[in-house]
Amino acid sequence: MKTIMLVDDSATLLLSVANILGKAGYKVEKAASAEEGLRKFATGIAVDLLITDLNMPNMDGIAFLKALKSKPEHKFTPVVMLTTESQEAKKKEGQAAGARAWIVKPFQPQI
């Protein structure tokens, strides 16, 4: 079973996306902040995909990705940004930090 880590400061979004992914057959790890996400990654958790928000308090998604990707063991962890931001400049900044896909909220799951 593949594991997906969700990092978002919205409890509602964490629960709804985790529910969707769980029904699709994925194991889901959740973190309510970038800092919590980094702590979980530091435990050595094996993650097949990271889905993270951009706008979070204290540490935004870009800073989170930069911190995560600076570690050799996470250099190739695939990342999807799930955010309300749709500006091209933000997408480029996210891509430079390590995001490979960008999904704009709100979205409609196709399950």
PDB file of C-alpha atoms in Angstrom, residues 13-106:
ATOM      1  CA  LEU A  13      -9.163  19.784   4.294  1.00  0.00           C
ATOM      2  CA  LEU A  14      -6.931  17.216   6.028  1.00  0.00           C
ATOM      3  CA  LEU A  15      -9.946  15.097   6.939  1.00  0.00           C
ATOM      4  CA  SER A  16     -11.699  15.357   3.579  1.00  0.00           C
ATOM      5  CA  VAL A  17      -8.611  14.652   1.436  1.00  0.00           C
ATOM      6  CA  ALA A  18      -7.489  11.856   3.785  1.00  0.00           C
ATOM      7  CA  ASN A  19     -10.954  10.309   3.457  1.00  0.00           C
ATOM      8  CA  ILE A  20     -10.836  10.502  -0.360  1.00  0.00           C
ATOM      9  CA  LEU A  21      -7.340   9.010  -0.517  1.00  0.00           C
ATOM     10  CA  GLY A  22      -8.174   6.313   2.037  1.00  0.00           C
ATOM     11  CA  LYS A  23     -11.181   5.223  -0.035  1.00  0.00           C
ATOM     12  CA  ALA A  24      -8.876   5.074  -3.064  1.00  0.00           C
ATOM     13  CA  GLY A  25      -6.662   2.573  -1.218  1.00  0.00           C
ATOM     14  CA  TYR A  26      -3.834   4.754   0.102  1.00  0.00           C
ATOM     15  CA  LYS A  27      -2.408   4.911   3.603  1.00  0.00           C
ATOM     16  CA  VAL A  28      -2.509   8.553   4.700  1.00  0.00           C
ATOM     17  CA  GLU A  29      -0.279  10.367   7.179  1.00  0.00           C
ATOM     18  CA  LYS A  30      -1.431  13.842   8.238  1.00  0.00           C
ATOM     19  CA  ALA A  31       0.385  16.893   9.578  1.00  0.00           C
ATOM     20  CA  ALA A  32      -1.368  20.128  10.591  1.00  0.00           C
ATOM     21  CA  SER A  33       1.696  22.301   9.949  1.00  0.00           C
ATOM     22  CA  ALA A  34       4.954  22.327   8.020  1.00  0.00           C
ATOM     23  CA  GLU A  35       6.851  21.930  11.284  1.00  0.00           C
ATOM     24  CA  GLU A  36       4.837  18.827  12.190  1.00  0.00           C
ATOM     25  CA  GLY A  37       5.463  17.474   8.702  1.00  0.00           C
ATOM     26  CA  LEU A  38       9.212  17.934   9.103  1.00  0.00           C
ATOM     27  CA  ARG A  39       9.090  16.189  12.493  1.00  0.00           C
ATOM     28  CA  LYS A  40       7.269  13.229  10.959  1.00  0.00           C
ATOM     29  CA  PHE A  41       9.747  13.003   8.087  1.00  0.00           C
ATOM     30  CA  ALA A  42      12.593  13.144  10.632  1.00  0.00           C
ATOM     31  CA  THR A  43      11.288   9.925  12.216  1.00  0.00           C
ATOM     32  CA  GLY A  44      12.144   8.111   8.981  1.00  0.00           C
ATOM     33  CA  ILE A  45       8.579   7.610   7.807  1.00  0.00           C
ATOM     34  CA  ALA A  46       8.434   6.194   4.275  1.00  0.00           C
ATOM     35  CA  VAL A  47       6.261   8.379   2.049  1.00  0.00           C
ATOM     36  CA  ASP A  48       5.492   7.775  -1.627  1.00  0.00           C
ATOM     37  CA  LEU A  49       3.950  11.219  -2.213  1.00  0.00           C
ATOM     38  CA  LEU A  50       3.703  14.497  -0.319  1.00  0.00           C
ATOM     39  CA  ILE A  51       0.699  16.780  -0.792  1.00  0.00           C
ATOM     40  CA  THR A  52       1.142  20.143   0.905  1.00  0.00           C
ATOM     41  CA  ASP A  53      -0.542  23.502   1.195  1.00  0.00           C
ATOM     42  CA  LEU A  54       1.324  26.683   0.324  1.00  0.00           C
ATOM     43  CA  ASN A  55      -0.209  29.194   2.745  1.00  0.00           C
ATOM     44  CA  MET A  56       0.389  28.025   6.301  1.00  0.00           C
ATOM     45  CA  PRO A  57       1.342  30.007   9.425  1.00  0.00           C
ATOM     46  CA  ASN A  58       4.944  30.058  10.711  1.00  0.00           C
ATOM     47  CA  MET A  59       6.411  28.124   7.757  1.00  0.00           C
ATOM     48  CA  ASP A  60       4.795  28.226   4.313  1.00  0.00           C
ATOM     49  CA  GLY A  61       4.818  25.372   1.826  1.00  0.00           C
ATOM     50  CA  ILE A  62       7.789  26.732  -0.131  1.00  0.00           C
ATOM     51  CA  ALA A  63       9.988  26.978   2.985  1.00  0.00           C
ATOM     52  CA  PHE A  64       8.762  23.516   3.990  1.00  0.00           C
ATOM     53  CA  LEU A  65       9.783  22.042   0.638  1.00  0.00           C
ATOM     54  CA  LYS A  66      13.177  23.727   0.730  1.00  0.00           C
ATOM     55  CA  ALA A  67      13.829  22.327   4.221  1.00  0.00           C
ATOM     56  CA  LEU A  68      12.626  18.855   3.238  1.00  0.00           C
ATOM     57  CA  LYS A  69      14.445  18.703  -0.098  1.00  0.00           C
ATOM     58  CA  SER A  70      17.713  19.815   1.541  1.00  0.00           C
ATOM     59  CA  LYS A  71      17.870  16.335   3.084  1.00  0.00           C
ATOM     60  CA  PRO A  72      19.363  13.769   0.651  1.00  0.00           C
ATOM     61  CA  GLU A  73      16.831  11.095   1.640  1.00  0.00           C
ATOM     62  CA  HIS A  74      13.958  13.348   0.521  1.00  0.00           C
ATOM     63  CA  LYS A  75      15.512  14.885  -2.565  1.00  0.00           C
ATOM     64  CA  PHE A  76      13.371  12.728  -4.857  1.00  0.00           C
ATOM     65  CA  THR A  77      10.145  12.603  -2.827  1.00  0.00           C
ATOM     66  CA  PRO A  78       7.374  13.609  -5.257  1.00  0.00           C
ATOM     67  CA  VAL A  79       5.419  16.693  -4.172  1.00  0.00           C
ATOM     68  CA  VAL A  80       2.034  18.111  -5.146  1.00  0.00           C
ATOM     69  CA  MET A  81       1.030  21.587  -3.975  1.00  0.00           C
ATOM     70  CA  LEU A  82      -2.665  21.810  -3.064  1.00  0.00           C
ATOM     71  CA  THR A  83      -3.403  25.496  -2.617  1.00  0.00           C
ATOM     72  CA  THR A  84      -5.670  28.438  -3.380  1.00  0.00           C
ATOM     73  CA  GLU A  85      -2.750  30.158  -5.141  1.00  0.00           C
ATOM     74  CA  SER A  86      -2.867  30.067  -8.938  1.00  0.00           C
ATOM     75  CA  GLN A  87      -0.369  32.780  -9.945  1.00  0.00           C
ATOM     76  CA  GLU A  88       2.306  31.623 -12.380  1.00  0.00           C
ATOM     77  CA  ALA A  89       5.079  33.207 -10.273  1.00  0.00           C
ATOM     78  CA  LYS A  90       4.036  31.129  -7.231  1.00  0.00           C
ATOM     79  CA  LYS A  91       3.894  27.976  -9.360  1.00  0.00           C
ATOM     80  CA  LYS A  92       7.433  28.623 -10.606  1.00  0.00           C
ATOM     81  CA  GLU A  93       8.619  29.264  -7.048  1.00  0.00           C
ATOM     82  CA  GLY A  94       7.011  25.998  -5.950  1.00  0.00           C
ATOM     83  CA  GLN A  95       8.568  24.115  -8.848  1.00  0.00           C
ATOM     84  CA  ALA A  96      11.988  25.529  -8.008  1.00  0.00           C
ATOM     85  CA  ALA A  97      11.514  24.321  -4.407  1.00  0.00           C
ATOM     86  CA  GLY A  98      10.648  20.801  -5.570  1.00  0.00           C
ATOM     87  CA  ALA A  99       6.913  20.651  -6.355  1.00  0.00           C
ATOM     88  CA  ARG A 100       6.093  18.642  -9.462  1.00  0.00           C
ATOM     89  CA  ALA A 101       2.343  19.343  -9.679  1.00  0.00           C
ATOM     90  CA  TRP A 102      -0.049  22.091  -8.614  1.00  0.00           C
ATOM     91  CA  ILE A 103      -3.737  21.648  -7.741  1.00  0.00           C
ATOM     92  CA  VAL A 104      -5.827  24.749  -7.061  1.00  0.00           C
ATOM     93  CA  LYS A 105      -8.471  24.623  -4.307  1.00  0.00           C
ATOM     94  CA  PRO A 106     -11.339  24.103  -4.444  1.00  0.00           C
TER      95      PRO A 106
END
